[in-house]
Coordinates of C-alpha atoms in Angstrom, one line a residue:
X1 CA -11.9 8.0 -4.5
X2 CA -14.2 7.2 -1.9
X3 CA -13.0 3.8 0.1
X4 CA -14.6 4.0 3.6
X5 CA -17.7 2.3 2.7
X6 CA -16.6 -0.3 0.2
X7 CA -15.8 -3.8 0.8
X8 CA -12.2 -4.8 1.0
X9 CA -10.8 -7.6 -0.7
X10 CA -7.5 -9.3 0.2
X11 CA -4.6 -9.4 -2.7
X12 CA -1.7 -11.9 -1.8
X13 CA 2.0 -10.9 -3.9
X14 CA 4.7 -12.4 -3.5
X15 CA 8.0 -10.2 -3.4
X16 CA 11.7 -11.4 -2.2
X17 CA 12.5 -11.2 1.1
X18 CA 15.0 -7.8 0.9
X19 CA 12.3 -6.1 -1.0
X20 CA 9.6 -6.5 1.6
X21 CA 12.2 -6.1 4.6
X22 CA 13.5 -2.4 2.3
X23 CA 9.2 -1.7 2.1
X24 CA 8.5 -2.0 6.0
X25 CA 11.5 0.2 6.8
X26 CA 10.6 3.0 4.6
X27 CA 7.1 2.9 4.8
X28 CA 7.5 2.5 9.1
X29 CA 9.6 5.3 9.1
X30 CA 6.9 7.6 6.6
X31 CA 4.7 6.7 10.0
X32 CA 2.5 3.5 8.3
X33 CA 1.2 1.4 10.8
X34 CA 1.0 -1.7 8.5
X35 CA 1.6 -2.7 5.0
X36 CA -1.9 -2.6 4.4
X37 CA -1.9 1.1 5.3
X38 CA 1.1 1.8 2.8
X39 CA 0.0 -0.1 0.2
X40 CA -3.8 1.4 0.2
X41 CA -1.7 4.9 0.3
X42 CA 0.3 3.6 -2.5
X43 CA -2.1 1.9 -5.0
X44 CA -4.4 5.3 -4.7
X45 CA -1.8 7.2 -5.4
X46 CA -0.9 5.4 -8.4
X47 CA -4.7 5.1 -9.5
X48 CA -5.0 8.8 -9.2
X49 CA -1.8 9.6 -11.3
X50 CA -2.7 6.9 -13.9
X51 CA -6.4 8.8 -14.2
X52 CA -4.6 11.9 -15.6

């Protein structure tokens, strides 16, 4: 999947609060930068597996 030149488009979720504080410590501590990073990594990752 190539990303780099494709528009991005903003998605707003709503999550409780110990869920999202839970996602920022794992995915800070997997080196993530922002959610946005995690999430990309994420969501190809489960486009990729769903493909198979």
């Amino acid at each position: 999947m190539t990303l780099k030149n494709e528009k991005n488009q903003t998605l707003q979720i709503t999550l409780p609060e110990s869920m999202v504080q839970e996602f920022d410590q794992i995915s800070k501590s997997k080196g993530y930068q922002t959610r946005s990073q995690a999430l990309k990594d994420i969501i190809s990752k489960f486009i990729e597996e769903s493909k198979c």
